[in-house]
Amino acid sequence: MEKRPNVLLTGTPGVGKTTLGKELAGRTGLTYMNVGELAKEGQLYDGYDEEYSCPILDEDGVVDELEEKMSEGGVIVDYHGCDFFPERWFNIIFVLRSDNSILYDRLESRGYSGKKLQDNIQCEIFQTIYEEAMESYRKEIVYQLPSNTPEDLEGNLDQIVQWVEQWIKDNN
């Protein structure tokens, strides 16, 4: 059985993780896992956040649910947080970044407003997810990618597909 890498796509909501992840899975044959969908299907929640009008993720439950799949390799994980995943899971981490004006429009079109909208924009301004990734994983496996335009998406896909192909060649 060929060894395949685990990839984490992370970043503020609205930066394009899901679009990139699904397309990447199609091009590489890796398995795409959207943590938000996984949590919804498995009811992996620790209550409800009234302020942000969303469920609170049961991080330990998610880790337990993913553990076996991650140990097999070949998984693309998509989630807007990253500091609760075990470091050993990932061979590479991509933090997607968007310009605030673009991100604002994307989030607004999803129905984000008020504090939830402002806090997500601030999260992007202050590079919160990137900082989280740099503190949680080896710096040499964490990369930032621009995610503003269809051209960015294509460039990111090409770059990650090349990385995956090289990793498979080097590790088998």
mmCIF file with all atom_site columns, C-alpha atoms in Angstrom:
data_model
loop_
_atom_site.group_PDB
_atom_site.id
_atom_site.type_symbol
_atom_site.label_atom_id
_atom_site.label_alt_id
_atom_site.label_comp_id
_atom_site.label_asym_id
_atom_site.label_entity_id
_atom_site.label_seq_id
_atom_site.pdbx_PDB_ins_code
_atom_site.Cartn_x
_atom_site.Cartn_y
_atom_site.Cartn_z
_atom_site.occupancy
_atom_site.B_iso_or_equiv
_atom_site.pdbx_formal_charge
_atom_site.auth_seq_id
_atom_site.auth_comp_id
_atom_site.auth_asym_id
_atom_site.auth_atom_id
_atom_site.pdbx_PDB_model_num
ATOM 1   C CA . MET A 1 1   ? 0.000   0.000  0.000   1.00 0.00 ? 1   MET A CA 1
ATOM 2   C CA . GLU A 1 2   ? 1.421   3.351  -1.067  1.00 0.00 ? 2   GLU A CA 1
ATOM 3   C CA . LYS A 1 3   ? 2.077   5.894  1.670   1.00 0.00 ? 3   LYS A CA 1
ATOM 4   C CA . ARG A 1 4   ? 0.229   9.175  1.117   1.00 0.00 ? 4   ARG A CA 1
ATOM 5   C CA . PRO A 1 5   ? 0.534   12.479 2.992   1.00 0.00 ? 5   PRO A CA 1
ATOM 6   C CA . ASN A 1 6   ? -1.961  14.209 5.274   1.00 0.00 ? 6   ASN A CA 1
ATOM 7   C CA . VAL A 1 7   ? -2.638  17.849 4.410   1.00 0.00 ? 7   VAL A CA 1
ATOM 8   C CA . LEU A 1 8   ? -4.311  20.505 6.580   1.00 0.00 ? 8   LEU A CA 1
ATOM 9   C CA . LEU A 1 9   ? -6.120  23.395 4.897   1.00 0.00 ? 9   LEU A CA 1
ATOM 10  C CA . THR A 1 10  ? -6.897  26.063 7.470   1.00 0.00 ? 10  THR A CA 1
ATOM 11  C CA . GLY A 1 11  ? -7.700  29.758 7.621   1.00 0.00 ? 11  GLY A CA 1
ATOM 12  C CA . THR A 1 12  ? -10.443 32.190 8.548   1.00 0.00 ? 12  THR A CA 1
ATOM 13  C CA . PRO A 1 13  ? -13.973 31.193 7.421   1.00 0.00 ? 13  PRO A CA 1
ATOM 14  C CA . GLY A 1 14  ? -14.551 32.318 3.842   1.00 0.00 ? 14  GLY A CA 1
ATOM 15  C CA . VAL A 1 15  ? -10.972 32.086 2.545   1.00 0.00 ? 15  VAL A CA 1
ATOM 16  C CA . GLY A 1 16  ? -11.691 29.168 0.205   1.00 0.00 ? 16  GLY A CA 1
ATOM 17  C CA . LYS A 1 17  ? -10.642 26.042 2.114   1.00 0.00 ? 17  LYS A CA 1
ATOM 18  C CA . THR A 1 18  ? -13.607 23.943 0.994   1.00 0.00 ? 18  THR A CA 1
ATOM 19  C CA . THR A 1 19  ? -13.348 24.898 -2.681  1.00 0.00 ? 19  THR A CA 1
ATOM 20  C CA . LEU A 1 20  ? -9.612  24.165 -2.663  1.00 0.00 ? 20  LEU A CA 1
ATOM 21  C CA . GLY A 1 21  ? -9.973  20.957 -0.639  1.00 0.00 ? 21  GLY A CA 1
ATOM 22  C CA . LYS A 1 22  ? -12.633 19.374 -2.826  1.00 0.00 ? 22  LYS A CA 1
ATOM 23  C CA . GLU A 1 23  ? -10.777 20.232 -6.031  1.00 0.00 ? 23  GLU A CA 1
ATOM 24  C CA . LEU A 1 24  ? -7.500  19.011 -4.542  1.00 0.00 ? 24  LEU A CA 1
ATOM 25  C CA . ALA A 1 25  ? -9.057  15.679 -3.576  1.00 0.00 ? 25  ALA A CA 1
ATOM 26  C CA . GLY A 1 26  ? -10.288 15.257 -7.143  1.00 0.00 ? 26  GLY A CA 1
ATOM 27  C CA . ARG A 1 27  ? -6.833  15.926 -8.579  1.00 0.00 ? 27  ARG A CA 1
ATOM 28  C CA . THR A 1 28  ? -4.765  13.889 -6.086  1.00 0.00 ? 28  THR A CA 1
ATOM 29  C CA . GLY A 1 29  ? -7.008  11.014 -5.032  1.00 0.00 ? 29  GLY A CA 1
ATOM 30  C CA . LEU A 1 30  ? -6.581  12.022 -1.385  1.00 0.00 ? 30  LEU A CA 1
ATOM 31  C CA . THR A 1 31  ? -9.645  11.830 0.867   1.00 0.00 ? 31  THR A CA 1
ATOM 32  C CA . TYR A 1 32  ? -11.314 15.179 1.652   1.00 0.00 ? 32  TYR A CA 1
ATOM 33  C CA . MET A 1 33  ? -12.593 15.668 5.224   1.00 0.00 ? 33  MET A CA 1
ATOM 34  C CA . ASN A 1 34  ? -14.554 18.806 6.138   1.00 0.00 ? 34  ASN A CA 1
ATOM 35  C CA . VAL A 1 35  ? -14.462 18.956 9.951   1.00 0.00 ? 35  VAL A CA 1
ATOM 36  C CA . GLY A 1 36  ? -17.615 21.101 10.115  1.00 0.00 ? 36  GLY A CA 1
ATOM 37  C CA . GLU A 1 37  ? -19.560 18.472 8.122   1.00 0.00 ? 37  GLU A CA 1
ATOM 38  C CA . LEU A 1 38  ? -18.028 15.631 10.162  1.00 0.00 ? 38  LEU A CA 1
ATOM 39  C CA . ALA A 1 39  ? -19.137 17.355 13.373  1.00 0.00 ? 39  ALA A CA 1
ATOM 40  C CA . LYS A 1 40  ? -22.638 17.901 12.008  1.00 0.00 ? 40  LYS A CA 1
ATOM 41  C CA . GLU A 1 41  ? -23.046 14.281 10.889  1.00 0.00 ? 41  GLU A CA 1
ATOM 42  C CA . GLY A 1 42  ? -21.661 12.884 14.158  1.00 0.00 ? 42  GLY A CA 1
ATOM 43  C CA . GLN A 1 43  ? -23.232 15.547 16.419  1.00 0.00 ? 43  GLN A CA 1
ATOM 44  C CA . LEU A 1 44  ? -19.730 16.287 17.749  1.00 0.00 ? 44  LEU A CA 1
ATOM 45  C CA . TYR A 1 45  ? -20.710 19.378 19.728  1.00 0.00 ? 45  TYR A CA 1
ATOM 46  C CA . ASP A 1 46  ? -20.157 20.718 23.254  1.00 0.00 ? 46  ASP A CA 1
ATOM 47  C CA . GLY A 1 47  ? -23.166 23.029 23.357  1.00 0.00 ? 47  GLY A CA 1
ATOM 48  C CA . TYR A 1 48  ? -24.174 26.169 21.501  1.00 0.00 ? 48  TYR A CA 1
ATOM 49  C CA . ASP A 1 49  ? -22.569 29.620 21.316  1.00 0.00 ? 49  ASP A CA 1
ATOM 50  C CA . GLU A 1 50  ? -25.414 32.160 21.565  1.00 0.00 ? 50  GLU A CA 1
ATOM 51  C CA . GLU A 1 51  ? -23.143 35.122 20.760  1.00 0.00 ? 51  GLU A CA 1
ATOM 52  C CA . TYR A 1 52  ? -22.030 33.670 17.403  1.00 0.00 ? 52  TYR A CA 1
ATOM 53  C CA . SER A 1 53  ? -25.182 31.624 16.743  1.00 0.00 ? 53  SER A CA 1
ATOM 54  C CA . CYS A 1 54  ? -23.284 28.400 16.108  1.00 0.00 ? 54  CYS A CA 1
ATOM 55  C CA . PRO A 1 55  ? -22.574 25.066 17.783  1.00 0.00 ? 55  PRO A CA 1
ATOM 56  C CA . ILE A 1 56  ? -19.381 24.625 19.825  1.00 0.00 ? 56  ILE A CA 1
ATOM 57  C CA . LEU A 1 57  ? -17.122 21.937 18.385  1.00 0.00 ? 57  LEU A CA 1
ATOM 58  C CA . ASP A 1 58  ? -16.285 18.906 20.552  1.00 0.00 ? 58  ASP A CA 1
ATOM 59  C CA . GLU A 1 59  ? -12.581 18.959 19.667  1.00 0.00 ? 59  GLU A CA 1
ATOM 60  C CA . ASP A 1 60  ? -11.750 15.726 21.516  1.00 0.00 ? 60  ASP A CA 1
ATOM 61  C CA . GLY A 1 61  ? -14.651 13.985 19.789  1.00 0.00 ? 61  GLY A CA 1
ATOM 62  C CA . VAL A 1 62  ? -13.398 15.163 16.388  1.00 0.00 ? 62  VAL A CA 1
ATOM 63  C CA . VAL A 1 63  ? -9.863  13.938 17.142  1.00 0.00 ? 63  VAL A CA 1
ATOM 64  C CA . ASP A 1 64  ? -11.216 10.549 18.261  1.00 0.00 ? 64  ASP A CA 1
ATOM 65  C CA . GLU A 1 65  ? -13.395 10.329 15.147  1.00 0.00 ? 65  GLU A CA 1
ATOM 66  C CA . LEU A 1 66  ? -10.481 11.125 12.777  1.00 0.00 ? 66  LEU A CA 1
ATOM 67  C CA . GLU A 1 67  ? -7.634  9.256  14.521  1.00 0.00 ? 67  GLU A CA 1
ATOM 68  C CA . GLU A 1 68  ? -7.786  5.989  12.565  1.00 0.00 ? 68  GLU A CA 1
ATOM 69  C CA . LYS A 1 69  ? -8.259  7.661  9.182   1.00 0.00 ? 69  LYS A CA 1
ATOM 70  C CA . MET A 1 70  ? -5.368  10.060 9.833   1.00 0.00 ? 70  MET A CA 1
ATOM 71  C CA . SER A 1 71  ? -3.023  7.207  10.807  1.00 0.00 ? 71  SER A CA 1
ATOM 72  C CA . GLU A 1 72  ? -3.689  5.580  7.420   1.00 0.00 ? 72  GLU A CA 1
ATOM 73  C CA . GLY A 1 73  ? -2.632  8.787  5.597   1.00 0.00 ? 73  GLY A CA 1
ATOM 74  C CA . GLY A 1 74  ? -3.893  10.373 2.414   1.00 0.00 ? 74  GLY A CA 1
ATOM 75  C CA . VAL A 1 75  ? -6.323  12.814 4.057   1.00 0.00 ? 75  VAL A CA 1
ATOM 76  C CA . ILE A 1 76  ? -7.007  16.496 3.357   1.00 0.00 ? 76  ILE A CA 1
ATOM 77  C CA . VAL A 1 77  ? -8.489  18.094 6.501   1.00 0.00 ? 77  VAL A CA 1
ATOM 78  C CA . ASP A 1 78  ? -10.435 21.359 6.112   1.00 0.00 ? 78  ASP A CA 1
ATOM 79  C CA . TYR A 1 79  ? -11.141 23.435 9.226   1.00 0.00 ? 79  TYR A CA 1
ATOM 80  C CA . HIS A 1 80  ? -10.843 27.061 10.364  1.00 0.00 ? 80  HIS A CA 1
ATOM 81  C CA . GLY A 1 81  ? -8.987  26.120 13.544  1.00 0.00 ? 81  GLY A CA 1
ATOM 82  C CA . CYS A 1 82  ? -5.894  23.978 13.883  1.00 0.00 ? 82  CYS A CA 1
ATOM 83  C CA . ASP A 1 83  ? -4.387  24.043 17.379  1.00 0.00 ? 83  ASP A CA 1
ATOM 84  C CA . PHE A 1 84  ? -6.317  21.003 18.691  1.00 0.00 ? 84  PHE A CA 1
ATOM 85  C CA . PHE A 1 85  ? -5.192  18.539 16.002  1.00 0.00 ? 85  PHE A CA 1
ATOM 86  C CA . PRO A 1 86  ? -2.213  16.355 16.989  1.00 0.00 ? 86  PRO A CA 1
ATOM 87  C CA . GLU A 1 87  ? 1.019   17.582 15.416  1.00 0.00 ? 87  GLU A CA 1
ATOM 88  C CA . ARG A 1 88  ? 1.882   14.054 14.237  1.00 0.00 ? 88  ARG A CA 1
ATOM 89  C CA . TRP A 1 89  ? -1.124  14.018 11.898  1.00 0.00 ? 89  TRP A CA 1
ATOM 90  C CA . PHE A 1 90  ? 0.097   16.429 9.229   1.00 0.00 ? 90  PHE A CA 1
ATOM 91  C CA . ASN A 1 91  ? 2.913   16.394 6.694   1.00 0.00 ? 91  ASN A CA 1
ATOM 92  C CA . ILE A 1 92  ? 2.096   19.921 5.522   1.00 0.00 ? 92  ILE A CA 1
ATOM 93  C CA . ILE A 1 93  ? -0.206  22.775 6.512   1.00 0.00 ? 93  ILE A CA 1
ATOM 94  C CA . PHE A 1 94  ? -1.559  25.469 4.221   1.00 0.00 ? 94  PHE A CA 1
ATOM 95  C CA . VAL A 1 95  ? -3.065  28.593 5.783   1.00 0.00 ? 95  VAL A CA 1
ATOM 96  C CA . LEU A 1 96  ? -5.231  30.327 3.177   1.00 0.00 ? 96  LEU A CA 1
ATOM 97  C CA . ARG A 1 97  ? -5.314  34.131 3.348   1.00 0.00 ? 97  ARG A CA 1
ATOM 98  C CA . SER A 1 98  ? -7.675  36.637 1.725   1.00 0.00 ? 98  SER A CA 1
ATOM 99  C CA . ASP A 1 99  ? -7.756  40.404 1.403   1.00 0.00 ? 99  ASP A CA 1
ATOM 100 C CA . ASN A 1 100 ? -10.215 41.886 3.896   1.00 0.00 ? 100 ASN A CA 1
ATOM 101 C CA . SER A 1 101 ? -12.487 43.503 1.305   1.00 0.00 ? 101 SER A CA 1
ATOM 102 C CA . ILE A 1 102 ? -12.866 40.192 -0.546  1.00 0.00 ? 102 ILE A CA 1
ATOM 103 C CA . LEU A 1 103 ? -13.316 38.234 2.674   1.00 0.00 ? 103 LEU A CA 1
ATOM 104 C CA . TYR A 1 104 ? -15.889 40.739 3.954   1.00 0.00 ? 104 TYR A CA 1
ATOM 105 C CA . ASP A 1 105 ? -18.032 40.258 0.833   1.00 0.00 ? 105 ASP A CA 1
ATOM 106 C CA . ARG A 1 106 ? -17.718 36.464 1.000   1.00 0.00 ? 106 ARG A CA 1
ATOM 107 C CA . LEU A 1 107 ? -18.768 36.344 4.656   1.00 0.00 ? 107 LEU A CA 1
ATOM 108 C CA . GLU A 1 108 ? -21.576 38.850 4.179   1.00 0.00 ? 108 GLU A CA 1
ATOM 109 C CA . SER A 1 109 ? -22.952 36.731 1.317   1.00 0.00 ? 109 SER A CA 1
ATOM 110 C CA . ARG A 1 110 ? -22.988 33.769 3.761   1.00 0.00 ? 110 ARG A CA 1
ATOM 111 C CA . GLY A 1 111 ? -25.175 35.752 6.126   1.00 0.00 ? 111 GLY A CA 1
ATOM 112 C CA . TYR A 1 112 ? -22.465 36.767 8.598   1.00 0.00 ? 112 TYR A CA 1
ATOM 113 C CA . SER A 1 113 ? -23.174 40.093 10.266  1.00 0.00 ? 113 SER A CA 1
ATOM 114 C CA . GLY A 1 114 ? -22.395 42.150 13.356  1.00 0.00 ? 114 GLY A CA 1
ATOM 115 C CA . LYS A 1 115 ? -19.875 40.776 15.824  1.00 0.00 ? 115 LYS A CA 1
ATOM 116 C CA . LYS A 1 116 ? -19.416 37.475 13.950  1.00 0.00 ? 116 LYS A CA 1
ATOM 117 C CA . LEU A 1 117 ? -18.512 39.302 10.735  1.00 0.00 ? 117 LEU A CA 1
ATOM 118 C CA . GLN A 1 118 ? -16.225 41.825 12.471  1.00 0.00 ? 118 GLN A CA 1
ATOM 119 C CA . ASP A 1 119 ? -14.433 39.180 14.557  1.00 0.00 ? 119 ASP A CA 1
ATOM 120 C CA . ASN A 1 120 ? -13.705 37.032 11.502  1.00 0.00 ? 120 ASN A CA 1
ATOM 121 C CA . ILE A 1 121 ? -12.319 40.035 9.603   1.00 0.00 ? 121 ILE A CA 1
ATOM 122 C CA . GLN A 1 122 ? -10.145 40.923 12.626  1.00 0.00 ? 122 GLN A CA 1
ATOM 123 C CA . CYS A 1 123 ? -9.000  37.302 12.806  1.00 0.00 ? 123 CYS A CA 1
ATOM 124 C CA . GLU A 1 124 ? -7.733  37.654 9.232   1.00 0.00 ? 124 GLU A CA 1
ATOM 125 C CA . ILE A 1 125 ? -6.175  41.099 9.805   1.00 0.00 ? 125 ILE A CA 1
ATOM 126 C CA . PHE A 1 126 ? -4.221  39.832 12.823  1.00 0.00 ? 126 PHE A CA 1
ATOM 127 C CA . GLN A 1 127 ? -3.177  36.568 11.108  1.00 0.00 ? 127 GLN A CA 1
ATOM 128 C CA . THR A 1 128 ? -4.709  34.641 14.008  1.00 0.00 ? 128 THR A CA 1
ATOM 129 C CA . ILE A 1 129 ? -4.923  31.281 12.230  1.00 0.00 ? 129 ILE A CA 1
ATOM 130 C CA . TYR A 1 130 ? -1.413  31.593 10.789  1.00 0.00 ? 130 TYR A CA 1
ATOM 131 C CA . GLU A 1 131 ? -0.028  32.392 14.264  1.00 0.00 ? 131 GLU A CA 1
ATOM 132 C CA . GLU A 1 132 ? -1.960  29.426 15.692  1.00 0.00 ? 132 GLU A CA 1
ATOM 133 C CA . ALA A 1 133 ? -0.469  27.128 13.046  1.00 0.00 ? 133 ALA A CA 1
ATOM 134 C CA . MET A 1 134 ? 3.076   28.453 13.621  1.00 0.00 ? 134 MET A CA 1
ATOM 135 C CA . GLU A 1 135 ? 2.727   27.838 17.373  1.00 0.00 ? 135 GLU A CA 1
ATOM 136 C CA . SER A 1 136 ? 1.133   24.385 16.981  1.00 0.00 ? 136 SER A CA 1
ATOM 137 C CA . TYR A 1 137 ? 3.316   22.785 14.290  1.00 0.00 ? 137 TYR A CA 1
ATOM 138 C CA . ARG A 1 138 ? 6.899   22.730 13.032  1.00 0.00 ? 138 ARG A CA 1
ATOM 139 C CA . LYS A 1 139 ? 7.437   26.040 11.230  1.00 0.00 ? 139 LYS A CA 1
ATOM 140 C CA . GLU A 1 140 ? 8.963   24.354 8.185   1.00 0.00 ? 140 GLU A CA 1
ATOM 141 C CA . ILE A 1 141 ? 5.668   22.609 7.318   1.00 0.00 ? 141 ILE A CA 1
ATOM 142 C CA . VAL A 1 142 ? 3.423   25.715 7.598   1.00 0.00 ? 142 VAL A CA 1
ATOM 143 C CA . TYR A 1 143 ? 2.801   27.782 4.448   1.00 0.00 ? 143 TYR A CA 1
ATOM 144 C CA . GLN A 1 144 ? 0.555   30.768 3.697   1.00 0.00 ? 144 GLN A CA 1
ATOM 145 C CA . LEU A 1 145 ? -1.240  30.900 0.350   1.00 0.00 ? 145 LEU A CA 1
ATOM 146 C CA . PRO A 1 146 ? -3.172  33.833 -1.167  1.00 0.00 ? 146 PRO A CA 1
ATOM 147 C CA . SER A 1 147 ? -6.816  32.988 -1.847  1.00 0.00 ? 147 SER A CA 1
ATOM 148 C CA . ASN A 1 148 ? -8.468  35.963 -3.518  1.00 0.00 ? 148 ASN A CA 1
ATOM 149 C CA . THR A 1 149 ? -9.014  35.111 -7.176  1.00 0.00 ? 149 THR A CA 1
ATOM 150 C CA . PRO A 1 150 ? -9.696  32.117 -9.444  1.00 0.00 ? 150 PRO A CA 1
ATOM 151 C CA . GLU A 1 151 ? -6.039  32.482 -10.540 1.00 0.00 ? 151 GLU A CA 1
ATOM 152 C CA . ASP A 1 152 ? -4.922  32.107 -6.914  1.00 0.00 ? 152 ASP A CA 1
ATOM 153 C CA . LEU A 1 153 ? -7.029  28.945 -6.656  1.00 0.00 ? 153 LEU A CA 1
ATOM 154 C CA . GLU A 1 154 ? -5.441  27.456 -9.793  1.00 0.00 ? 154 GLU A CA 1
ATOM 155 C CA . GLY A 1 155 ? -1.941  28.389 -8.653  1.00 0.00 ? 155 GLY A CA 1
ATOM 156 C CA . ASN A 1 156 ? -2.539  26.906 -5.203  1.00 0.00 ? 156 ASN A CA 1
ATOM 157 C CA . LEU A 1 157 ? -3.926  23.704 -6.727  1.00 0.00 ? 157 LEU A CA 1
ATOM 158 C CA . ASP A 1 158 ? -0.919  23.342 -9.035  1.00 0.00 ? 158 ASP A CA 1
ATOM 159 C CA . GLN A 1 159 ? 1.516   23.989 -6.183  1.00 0.00 ? 159 GLN A CA 1
ATOM 160 C CA . ILE A 1 160 ? -0.124  21.551 -3.753  1.00 0.00 ? 160 ILE A CA 1
ATOM 161 C CA . VAL A 1 161 ? -0.616  18.822 -6.380  1.00 0.00 ? 161 VAL A CA 1
ATOM 162 C CA . GLN A 1 162 ? 3.111   19.069 -7.202  1.00 0.00 ? 162 GLN A CA 1
ATOM 163 C CA . TRP A 1 163 ? 3.970   18.897 -3.503  1.00 0.00 ? 163 TRP A CA 1
ATOM 164 C CA . VAL A 1 164 ? 1.753   15.797 -2.998  1.00 0.00 ? 164 VAL A CA 1
ATOM 165 C CA . GLU A 1 165 ? 3.255   14.042 -6.044  1.00 0.00 ? 165 GLU A CA 1
ATOM 166 C CA . GLN A 1 166 ? 6.793   14.788 -4.832  1.00 0.00 ? 166 GLN A CA 1
ATOM 167 C CA . TRP A 1 167 ? 5.976   13.614 -1.292  1.00 0.00 ? 167 TRP A CA 1
ATOM 168 C CA . ILE A 1 168 ? 4.589   10.322 -2.604  1.00 0.00 ? 168 ILE A CA 1
ATOM 169 C CA . LYS A 1 169 ? 7.677   9.826  -4.802  1.00 0.00 ? 169 LYS A CA 1
ATOM 170 C CA . ASP A 1 170 ? 10.030  10.607 -1.886  1.00 0.00 ? 170 ASP A CA 1
ATOM 171 C CA . ASN A 1 171 ? 8.221   8.420  0.664   1.00 0.00 ? 171 ASN A CA 1
ATOM 172 C CA . ASN A 1 172 ? 7.485   5.223  -1.263  1.00 0.00 ? 172 ASN A CA 1
#
